[in-house]
């Protein structure tokens, strides 16, 4: 009897961390993180559209230049289609499916694939003409000057493109990466379509590499894309990134040779610990080191070393300089929309952990070796912070948990829906809704906002776009991360 009680107590003690540590409903968060992309859709919406407060919008995009550029995603809380971050979003959504798709419930895998395809269909349109790539639709100054639903949009839909005379190796290189990754993510569902994507990727890469330059060096394109999505760090990283994705998707040695022959001149050794729509270095190091870890290509060792040195800045055990955290434990980089860094770094932590554990290897941090489990624990802390384990005790995903952002900086979400208010709401007529302190009438379920400041404080203020605006590239890497934790809630 006593023995039984003892063992019961022991069991309870073992269970305690589980009971107290109230794990999150990662599966629910996963579904919502994918649903978010339906709210960002541009163009004609299909009958199975689940976000019902949205309607068709921008259906004649491209007509200004006599081409079809309908579709794609609005990048954030405005109604512009910026090609550079849209391509990066596509790469990350596809990479989420490639690494973690097999862990997703069937319905969510299908929804994630649909979200990838919505973007890749658009990217194929942007490369439909030789030696030209359409990089943006919408005049951002005019657009940002209005608080207008996408369905009402009457601002200039200026079409911007790069060409042999005005090169854009950054956008073209990222487009090559996106189409390659999408071809891998969608191959099982539709092999013919995957082949088309891969052909498009070849084409985009050839264009990027032949006509080298940054799009924001051109005055007209600079006026269009900057200051929103200027190419600040140069196009070199996107050439390597595009080649690395083409290598992975096609297994063609010519891209491996490209990486080996051009790595130095294109700055592979710069070893910059950044990963986002502008800077691909940290992601490139992890992607490329996979082949080295698998023991296939020894000459790629330096990529593993660079990947390790980034990982060492993320784990407390190492003695290297560490990345900045808020007092509550959130990765923090100044500059606004901080969650983009959090989700992309969490993605890299998990992806690298998988590459290492499948090949029984470790992160080398000088005198100590860091295990894949330690990387996963760091990723989990970040995700749990996003979902509610934080000083404000709120979730930063709209519609997840009991307390979440109510006044996100998002035109469609904050204006009355067409269903409730079919009359046109003109550019400046939207200001009263922008200024209102009421919650948004149309919750954009699954949207992750830019997030709290370096003091963990979040005011839920619609005007404060650095904190309250969602973006597609915040959500895209999180899709993979949530798939991992939905399948492994306790790591
Ligand atoms: C590999 O890529 C190069 C172009 O970079 C191409 O010329 C060649 O045909 C490709 N090889 C295969 C087997 O697809
Ligand atoms: C109209 O708005 C109310 C809240 O303001 C909301 O409850 C309702 O679902 C909306 N109706 C439609 C058709 O969107
Ligand atoms: C909106 O708020 C700004 C300041 O926050 C104010 O200048 C402006 O007059 C307000 N506009 C309307 C239409 O309420």
Coordinates of C-alpha atoms and ligand atoms in Angstrom, one line a residue:
X1 CA 0.0 0.0 0.0
X2 CA 2.6 2.4 1.1
X3 CA 4.8 1.4 -1.8
X4 CA 1.9 2.1 -4.2
X5 CA 1.4 5.5 -2.8
X6 CA 5.1 6.2 -3.1
X7 CA 5.1 5.2 -6.7
X8 CA 2.0 7.3 -7.4
X9 CA 3.7 10.3 -5.9
X10 CA 6.8 9.6 -7.9
X11 CA 4.6 9.5 -11.1
X12 CA 2.9 12.8 -10.1
X13 CA 6.3 14.4 -9.6
X14 CA 7.5 13.2 -13.0
X15 CA 4.3 14.6 -14.6
X16 CA 4.5 17.9 -12.7
X17 CA 6.5 19.8 -15.3
X18 CA 4.0 18.8 -17.9
X19 CA 1.0 19.9 -15.8
X20 CA 2.6 23.2 -14.7
X21 CA 4.4 24.0 -17.9
X22 CA 1.0 24.1 -19.7
X23 CA 2.2 23.5 -23.2
X24 CA 0.6 25.4 -26.0
X25 CA -1.8 24.1 -28.6
X26 CA 0.8 24.2 -31.4
X27 CA -1.6 22.5 -33.8
X28 CA -4.2 25.2 -33.5
X29 CA -1.4 27.9 -33.9
X30 CA -0.2 26.0 -37.0
X31 CA -3.6 26.0 -38.7
X32 CA -4.0 29.7 -37.9
X33 CA -0.5 30.7 -39.1
X34 CA -1.3 29.2 -42.5
X35 CA -4.8 30.7 -42.6
X36 CA -3.3 34.1 -42.3
X37 CA -2.0 33.9 -45.9
X38 CA -5.6 33.8 -47.2
X39 CA -6.2 37.3 -45.7
X40 CA -3.2 38.6 -47.6
X41 CA -4.3 37.3 -51.0
X42 CA -4.4 39.7 -53.9
X43 CA -6.4 39.1 -57.1
X44 CA -9.6 37.0 -57.7
X45 CA -10.4 34.8 -54.7
X46 CA -11.3 31.1 -55.2
X47 CA -14.7 29.6 -54.0
X48 CA -12.9 27.8 -51.2
X49 CA -11.5 31.0 -49.7
X50 CA -11.9 30.6 -45.9
X51 CA -11.2 34.2 -44.9
X52 CA -14.7 35.4 -45.9
X53 CA -14.3 39.1 -45.1
X54 CA -12.0 39.5 -48.0
X55 CA -13.1 39.9 -51.6
X56 CA -11.5 40.2 -55.1
X57 CA -9.0 43.0 -55.3
X58 CA -6.4 44.4 -57.8
X59 CA -7.7 42.1 -60.5
X60 CA -6.2 44.2 -63.3
X61 CA -2.7 44.5 -61.8
X62 CA -0.1 44.6 -64.6
X63 CA -2.5 46.2 -67.1
X64 CA -0.5 49.5 -66.8
X65 CA 2.4 47.7 -68.5
X66 CA 0.2 45.5 -70.7
X67 CA 0.9 42.3 -68.7
X68 CA -1.0 40.0 -66.3
X69 CA 0.3 40.4 -62.7
X70 CA -2.9 39.5 -60.9
X71 CA -2.4 37.5 -57.7
X72 CA 0.3 37.1 -55.2
X73 CA 0.3 38.5 -51.6
X74 CA 0.2 42.0 -50.1
X75 CA 3.3 42.1 -48.0
X76 CA 1.8 43.5 -44.7
X77 CA -0.9 45.9 -43.6
X78 CA -0.9 47.8 -46.9
X79 CA -1.9 47.0 -50.5
X80 CA 1.4 47.0 -52.3
X81 CA 2.9 43.9 -53.9
X82 CA 6.7 44.0 -53.2
X83 CA 8.5 41.3 -55.1
X84 CA 11.6 41.1 -53.0
X85 CA 9.9 40.2 -49.7
X86 CA 7.2 38.2 -51.5
X87 CA 9.9 36.0 -53.0
X88 CA 11.6 35.5 -49.6
X89 CA 8.2 34.7 -48.0
X90 CA 7.7 32.1 -50.7
X91 CA 11.1 30.6 -50.1
X92 CA 10.5 30.3 -46.4
X93 CA 6.9 28.9 -46.7
X94 CA 8.3 26.3 -49.1
X95 CA 11.3 25.6 -46.8
X96 CA 8.8 25.1 -44.0
X97 CA 7.0 22.4 -46.1
X98 CA 10.3 20.8 -47.2
X99 CA 11.7 20.3 -43.7
X100 CA 8.5 19.9 -41.6
X101 CA 5.7 19.1 -44.1
X102 CA 5.7 15.4 -43.3
X103 CA 4.9 16.3 -39.6
X104 CA 1.8 18.3 -40.6
X105 CA -1.7 16.8 -40.5
X106 CA -2.8 16.1 -44.0
X107 CA -5.3 19.1 -44.2
X108 CA -2.6 21.5 -43.0
X109 CA 0.0 20.2 -45.5
X110 CA -2.6 20.8 -48.2
X111 CA -3.3 24.3 -46.9
X112 CA 0.4 25.1 -46.7
X113 CA 1.0 23.8 -50.3
X114 CA -1.9 26.0 -51.5
X115 CA -0.3 29.0 -49.8
X116 CA 3.0 28.3 -51.5
X117 CA 1.3 27.9 -54.9
X118 CA -0.6 31.1 -54.5
X119 CA 2.8 32.8 -54.4
X120 CA 4.6 30.7 -57.0
X121 CA 1.8 31.2 -59.6
X122 CA 2.4 34.9 -59.2
X123 CA 6.2 34.6 -59.4
X124 CA 5.9 32.7 -62.6
X125 CA 4.0 35.7 -64.1
X126 CA 6.8 38.0 -63.0
X127 CA 9.4 36.1 -65.1
X128 CA 7.2 35.4 -68.1
X129 CA 9.2 37.8 -70.4
X130 CA 12.9 37.4 -71.4
X131 CA 15.4 39.6 -69.7
X132 CA 12.8 41.3 -67.6
X133 CA 11.4 40.6 -64.2
X134 CA 8.5 42.4 -62.7
X135 CA 9.4 43.3 -59.1
X136 CA 6.5 45.4 -57.7
X137 CA 2.9 46.5 -58.3
X138 CA 1.6 49.6 -56.6
X139 CA 3.0 53.1 -55.9
X140 CA 3.9 52.8 -52.2
X141 CA 3.8 56.5 -51.4
X142 CA 0.3 56.9 -52.7
X143 CA -0.8 53.6 -51.2
X144 CA 0.6 54.4 -47.7
X145 CA -1.1 57.8 -47.9
X146 CA -4.5 56.1 -47.9
X147 CA -6.3 53.9 -45.4
X148 CA -8.3 51.9 -47.9
X149 CA -9.5 48.3 -48.2
X150 CA -7.7 46.4 -51.0
X151 CA -11.1 45.8 -52.5
X152 CA -11.6 49.6 -52.9
X153 CA -8.1 50.4 -53.9
X154 CA -8.0 53.3 -56.4
X155 CA -4.4 54.4 -56.0
X156 CA -1.8 54.0 -58.8
X157 CA -0.9 50.4 -59.6
X158 CA 2.5 51.4 -61.0
X159 CA 4.4 48.4 -62.4
X160 CA 8.1 48.2 -61.7
X161 CA 10.5 45.9 -63.4
X162 CA 14.2 45.1 -63.7
X163 CA 15.9 44.3 -67.0
X164 CA 19.3 43.8 -68.6
X165 CA 19.7 47.6 -68.5
X166 CA 18.4 48.0 -64.9
X167 CA 19.6 44.8 -63.2
X168 CA 18.1 43.4 -60.0
X169 CA 20.2 40.3 -59.1
X170 CA 18.7 40.6 -55.5
X171 CA 15.1 40.1 -56.5
X172 CA 15.9 37.7 -59.4
X173 CA 18.2 35.6 -57.1
X174 CA 15.6 35.4 -54.5
X175 CA 13.0 34.5 -57.1
X176 CA 15.2 31.7 -58.3
X177 CA 15.5 30.5 -54.6
X178 CA 11.7 30.8 -54.2
X179 CA 10.8 28.8 -57.4
X180 CA 13.4 26.1 -56.6
X181 CA 12.1 25.7 -53.0
X182 CA 8.5 25.7 -54.2
X183 CA 9.3 23.1 -56.8
X184 CA 10.6 20.8 -54.0
X185 CA 7.6 21.6 -51.7
X186 CA 5.0 20.9 -54.5
X187 CA 6.7 18.0 -56.4
X188 CA 4.7 15.2 -54.7
X189 CA 1.4 17.0 -55.4
X190 CA 2.0 18.0 -59.0
X191 CA 5.3 17.0 -60.7
X192 CA 4.5 18.8 -63.9
X193 CA 4.0 22.0 -62.1
X194 CA 7.2 21.4 -60.1
X195 CA 9.1 21.0 -63.4
X196 CA 7.8 24.4 -64.6
X197 CA 8.9 26.0 -61.4
X198 CA 12.4 24.6 -61.6
X199 CA 12.7 25.8 -65.3
X200 CA 11.6 29.2 -64.1
X201 CA 14.2 29.1 -61.4
X202 CA 16.9 28.3 -63.9
X203 CA 15.8 31.2 -66.0
X204 CA 15.6 33.7 -63.1
X205 CA 19.0 32.7 -61.9
X206 CA 20.6 33.1 -65.3
X207 CA 19.1 36.5 -65.5
X208 CA 20.3 37.4 -62.0
X209 CA 23.8 36.2 -62.7
X210 CA 24.2 37.6 -66.2
X211 CA 23.1 41.1 -65.4
X212 CA 24.5 41.9 -62.1
X213 CA 23.3 44.8 -59.9
X214 CA 21.0 45.8 -57.1
X215 CA 17.6 47.1 -58.0
X216 CA 17.8 50.0 -55.6
X217 CA 20.8 51.4 -57.5
X218 CA 18.3 52.6 -60.2
X219 CA 16.7 55.9 -59.3
X220 CA 13.2 55.0 -60.5
X221 CA 13.2 51.6 -58.7
X222 CA 14.8 53.2 -55.7
X223 CA 11.9 55.6 -55.5
X224 CA 9.5 52.7 -55.7
X225 CA 11.0 50.1 -53.4
X226 CA 13.0 52.3 -51.0
X227 CA 12.7 53.0 -48.1
X228 CA 10.4 50.1 -47.6
X229 CA 12.4 47.3 -49.1
X230 CA 15.7 48.7 -50.2
X231 CA 18.4 46.3 -51.0
X232 CA 20.7 47.5 -48.2
X233 CA 23.3 44.7 -48.1
X234 CA 23.8 44.1 -51.8
X235 CA 22.8 41.4 -54.3
X236 CA 25.7 39.0 -53.8
X237 CA 24.1 36.9 -51.0
X238 CA 21.0 36.4 -53.2
X239 CA 23.2 34.9 -56.0
X240 CA 24.7 32.4 -53.6
X241 CA 21.3 31.7 -52.1
X242 CA 19.6 31.2 -55.5
X243 CA 22.4 28.9 -56.5
X244 CA 22.2 26.9 -53.3
X245 CA 18.5 26.4 -53.7
X246 CA 18.9 25.4 -57.3
X247 CA 21.6 22.9 -56.3
X248 CA 19.3 21.4 -53.7
X249 CA 16.2 21.3 -56.0
X250 CA 17.9 20.1 -59.1
X251 CA 21.0 18.2 -57.7
X252 CA 22.8 19.8 -60.7
X253 CA 26.5 20.0 -60.1
X254 CA 26.9 23.2 -62.0
X255 CA 25.3 25.1 -59.1
X256 CA 27.6 23.4 -56.6
X257 CA 30.5 24.5 -58.8
X258 CA 29.1 28.0 -58.9
X259 CA 29.0 28.1 -55.1
X260 CA 32.6 26.8 -54.8
X261 CA 33.9 29.1 -57.5
X262 CA 32.1 32.3 -56.5
X263 CA 31.7 31.9 -52.7
X264 CA 34.7 34.1 -51.9
X265 CA 34.0 36.9 -54.4
X266 CA 30.3 37.0 -53.4
X267 CA 31.1 37.3 -49.7
X268 CA 30.3 33.9 -48.4
X269 CA 33.1 34.4 -45.8
X270 CA 31.6 37.6 -44.5
X271 CA 29.8 35.3 -42.2
X272 CA 27.1 37.8 -41.3
X273 CA 24.7 36.6 -38.5
X274 CA 21.6 37.9 -40.2
X275 CA 18.7 36.2 -41.9
X276 CA 15.7 38.0 -43.4
X277 CA 14.3 39.4 -46.6
X278 CA 17.4 41.5 -47.2
X279 CA 20.2 39.4 -45.9
X280 CA 20.5 35.7 -46.5
X281 CA 23.8 34.8 -45.0
X282 CA 22.8 32.8 -41.9
X283 CA 20.2 30.8 -43.9
X284 CA 22.7 30.2 -46.7
X285 CA 25.2 28.8 -44.2
X286 CA 22.7 26.3 -42.8
X287 CA 21.3 25.3 -46.2
X288 CA 24.7 24.7 -47.7
X289 CA 26.2 23.0 -44.7
X290 CA 23.6 20.2 -45.1
X291 CA 25.6 18.7 -47.9
X292 CA 28.8 18.9 -45.9
X293 CA 27.1 17.3 -42.9
X294 CA 25.9 14.4 -45.1
X295 CA 29.6 13.8 -45.9
X296 CA 29.1 14.5 -49.5
X297 CA 31.1 17.7 -50.2
X298 CA 34.1 18.3 -48.0
X299 CA 34.9 21.6 -49.5
X300 CA 31.8 23.1 -48.0
X301 CA 33.2 22.9 -44.5
X302 CA 33.5 26.6 -44.0
X303 CA 29.7 26.9 -44.3
X304 CA 29.3 24.5 -41.3
X305 CA 31.8 26.6 -39.4
X306 CA 29.9 29.8 -40.1
X307 CA 26.6 28.1 -39.2
X308 CA 28.1 26.9 -36.0
X309 CA 29.4 30.3 -35.0
X310 CA 25.9 31.8 -35.5
X311 CA 24.3 29.0 -33.4
X312 CA 26.9 29.7 -30.7
X313 CA 25.5 33.2 -30.3
X314 CA 22.0 31.7 -29.6
X315 CA 22.8 29.2 -26.9
X316 CA 23.5 30.2 -23.3
X317 CA 26.1 27.4 -22.8
X318 CA 28.6 29.0 -25.2
X319 CA 31.1 31.7 -24.3
X320 CA 30.8 33.6 -27.5
X321 CA 29.1 37.0 -27.7
X322 CA 25.4 36.5 -27.5
X323 CA 22.5 37.9 -29.4
X324 CA 20.3 40.5 -27.6
X325 CA 17.2 39.4 -25.7
X326 CA 14.5 41.3 -23.9
X327 CA 14.3 40.8 -20.2
X328 CA 11.4 38.4 -20.9
X329 CA 13.6 36.3 -23.1
X330 CA 12.6 37.3 -26.6
X331 CA 15.3 37.7 -29.3
X332 CA 15.5 41.3 -30.1
X333 CA 17.0 43.4 -32.9
X334 CA 16.3 47.1 -33.2
X335 CA 14.6 48.4 -36.3
X336 CA 10.9 47.4 -36.1
X337 CA 9.0 44.3 -37.0
X338 CA 11.2 42.4 -34.6
X339 CA 9.2 39.1 -34.8
X340 CA 10.6 38.6 -38.3
X341 CA 14.0 37.9 -36.7
X342 CA 12.4 35.7 -34.0
X343 CA 10.6 33.4 -36.3
X344 CA 13.4 33.1 -38.9
X345 CA 16.0 32.4 -36.3
X346 CA 13.7 29.8 -34.6
X347 CA 13.3 28.2 -38.0
X348 CA 17.1 28.0 -38.5
X349 CA 17.6 26.6 -35.0
X350 CA 15.2 23.7 -35.7
X351 CA 16.4 23.1 -39.2
X352 CA 20.0 22.9 -38.3
X353 CA 19.1 20.7 -35.3
X354 CA 17.5 18.3 -37.8
X355 CA 20.5 18.3 -40.1
X356 CA 22.9 17.7 -37.2
X357 CA 20.8 15.0 -35.5
X358 CA 20.3 13.0 -38.7
X359 CA 24.1 12.9 -39.2
X360 CA 24.9 12.5 -35.5
X361 CA 26.8 15.7 -35.2
X362 CA 27.1 18.7 -32.9
X363 CA 27.6 22.5 -33.0
X364 CA 31.2 23.3 -32.3
X365 CA 31.4 26.3 -30.0
X366 CA 35.1 26.4 -29.2
X367 CA 35.7 24.2 -26.2
X368 CA 32.2 22.9 -26.0
X369 CA 29.9 20.9 -28.2
X370 CA 26.2 21.9 -28.4
X371 CA 23.6 19.3 -29.0
X372 CA 20.6 19.5 -31.4
X373 CA 18.4 19.3 -28.3
X374 CA 19.8 22.5 -27.0
X375 CA 19.1 24.3 -30.3
X376 CA 15.5 23.0 -30.2
X377 CA 15.1 24.2 -26.6
X378 CA 16.1 27.7 -27.7
X379 CA 13.6 27.6 -30.6
X380 CA 10.8 26.5 -28.2
X381 CA 11.4 29.4 -25.8
X382 CA 10.9 31.8 -28.7
X383 CA 7.7 30.1 -29.9
X384 CA 6.3 29.9 -26.4
X385 CA 7.0 33.6 -25.9
X386 CA 5.0 34.4 -29.0
X387 CA 2.1 32.2 -27.9
X388 CA 1.8 33.7 -24.4
X389 CA 4.7 32.8 -22.1
X390 CA 5.8 36.4 -21.8
X391 CA 5.6 39.3 -19.3
X392 CA 2.4 40.7 -20.9
X393 CA 0.8 37.2 -20.7
X394 CA -0.6 37.6 -24.2
X395 CA -0.3 35.9 -27.5
X396 CA 1.2 37.8 -30.4
X397 CA -0.8 35.8 -32.8
X398 CA -4.3 37.2 -33.7
X399 CA -7.0 34.7 -32.7
X400 CA -4.7 32.4 -30.6
X401 CA -5.3 32.2 -26.8
X402 CA -7.4 34.5 -24.6
X403 CA -5.5 37.7 -25.0
X404 CA -4.0 38.8 -28.4
X405 CA -3.6 42.0 -30.4
X406 CA -6.9 43.7 -31.2
X407 CA -5.7 46.8 -33.2
X408 CA -3.2 45.5 -35.7
X409 CA -1.9 48.0 -38.3
X410 CA -3.7 46.4 -41.3
X411 CA -6.1 48.2 -43.6
X412 CA -8.4 45.3 -44.5
X413 CA -8.6 44.1 -40.9
X414 CA -9.4 47.5 -39.4
X415 CA -11.9 48.8 -41.9
X416 CA -15.5 47.5 -42.1
X417 CA -15.7 44.5 -44.4
X418 CA -17.5 44.7 -47.8
X419 CA -20.1 42.4 -46.4
X420 CA -21.0 44.8 -43.7
X421 CA -20.4 48.0 -45.6
X422 CA -20.6 47.6 -49.3
X423 CA -20.2 51.3 -50.1
X424 CA -16.9 52.5 -51.3
X425 CA -14.6 54.0 -48.6
X426 CA -12.3 56.5 -50.2
X427 CA -8.6 57.1 -49.4
X428 CA -9.0 59.6 -46.6
X429 CA -12.4 58.3 -45.4
X430 CA -10.6 55.4 -43.8
X431 CA -8.8 57.7 -41.4
X432 CA -11.6 57.6 -38.8
X433 CA -11.2 53.8 -38.6
X434 CA -7.4 54.1 -38.5
X435 CA -7.7 56.6 -35.6
X436 CA -10.4 54.7 -33.7
X437 CA -9.4 53.0 -30.5
X438 CA -12.0 50.2 -31.2
X439 CA -10.7 46.7 -31.9
X440 CA -10.4 45.8 -35.6
X441 CA -13.8 44.5 -36.9
X442 CA -12.2 41.7 -39.0
X443 CA -9.7 39.7 -37.0
X444 CA -6.9 38.6 -39.3
X445 CA -6.6 35.2 -37.7
X446 CA -3.1 33.8 -37.5
X447 CA -1.3 37.1 -38.1
X448 CA 1.8 37.6 -36.0
X449 CA 2.5 41.2 -35.3
X450 CA 5.9 43.0 -35.2
X451 CA 5.8 42.5 -31.4
X452 CA 6.8 44.1 -28.2
X453 CA 9.7 46.5 -27.8
X454 CA 13.0 45.8 -26.1
X455 CA 11.2 46.2 -22.7
X456 CA 8.6 43.5 -23.5
X457 CA 5.9 46.2 -23.6
X458 CA 3.2 46.1 -26.3
X459 CA 0.7 48.9 -26.5
X460 CA -1.7 47.4 -29.1
X461 CA -1.7 50.7 -30.9
X462 CA -2.7 50.6 -34.6
X463 CA -0.6 53.6 -35.5
X464 CA 2.6 52.0 -34.2
X465 CA 3.3 50.0 -37.3
X466 CA 6.7 48.8 -36.0
X467 CA 5.0 46.8 -33.3
X468 CA 1.4 46.2 -34.6
X469 CA 1.8 45.4 -38.3
X470 CA 1.9 41.8 -39.4
X471 CA 4.0 40.7 -42.4
X472 CA 4.1 37.6 -44.6
X473 CA 7.7 37.0 -43.8
X474 CA 7.1 36.9 -40.1
X475 CA 4.6 34.0 -40.6
X476 CA 6.3 32.0 -43.3
X477 CA 9.1 30.5 -41.2
X478 CA 6.8 30.0 -38.2
X479 CA 4.7 27.6 -40.2
X480 CA 7.6 25.1 -40.2
X481 CA 8.4 25.8 -36.6
X482 CA 4.8 25.2 -35.4
X483 CA 4.6 22.0 -37.5
X484 CA 7.6 20.7 -35.5
X485 CA 6.2 21.6 -32.1
X486 CA 2.7 20.4 -33.0
X487 CA 4.3 17.0 -33.6
X488 CA 6.8 17.3 -30.7
X489 CA 5.1 19.4 -28.0
X490 CA 7.6 18.4 -25.4
X491 CA 10.6 18.7 -27.8
Ligands
LIG1 C1 22.8 21.8 -65.2 O1 22.7 23.2 -65.3 C2 23.3 23.8 -66.4 C3 23.0 25.3 -66.3 O2 23.5 25.9 -65.2 C4 22.7 23.3 -67.7 O3 23.4 23.8 -68.8 C5 22.8 21.8 -67.6 O4 22.1 21.3 -68.8 C6 22.1 21.2 -66.4 N1 22.3 19.8 -66.3 C7 21.3 18.9 -66.1 C8 21.6 17.5 -66.1 O5 20.1 19.3 -66.0
LIG2 C1 -20.5 42.8 -39.3 O1 -19.8 43.3 -38.2 C2 -20.0 42.6 -36.9 C3 -19.2 43.3 -35.9 O2 -19.0 44.6 -36.1 C4 -19.7 41.2 -37.0 O3 -20.1 40.6 -35.8 C5 -20.4 40.6 -38.2 O4 -20.0 39.2 -38.3 C6 -20.2 41.3 -39.4 N1 -20.9 40.8 -40.5 C7 -20.4 40.4 -41.6 C8 -21.3 39.8 -42.6 O5 -19.2 40.6 -41.9
LIG3 C1 -6.6 61.3 -36.6 O1 -5.6 61.4 -35.6 C2 -4.6 62.4 -35.8 C3 -3.6 62.4 -34.7 O2 -3.5 61.2 -34.0 C4 -5.3 63.7 -36.0 O3 -4.3 64.7 -36.4 C5 -6.3 63.7 -37.1 O4 -7.0 64.9 -37.1 C6 -7.3 62.5 -36.8 N1 -8.2 62.5 -38.0 C7 -9.5 62.2 -37.9 C8 -10.2 62.2 -39.1 O5 -10.0 61.9 -36.8

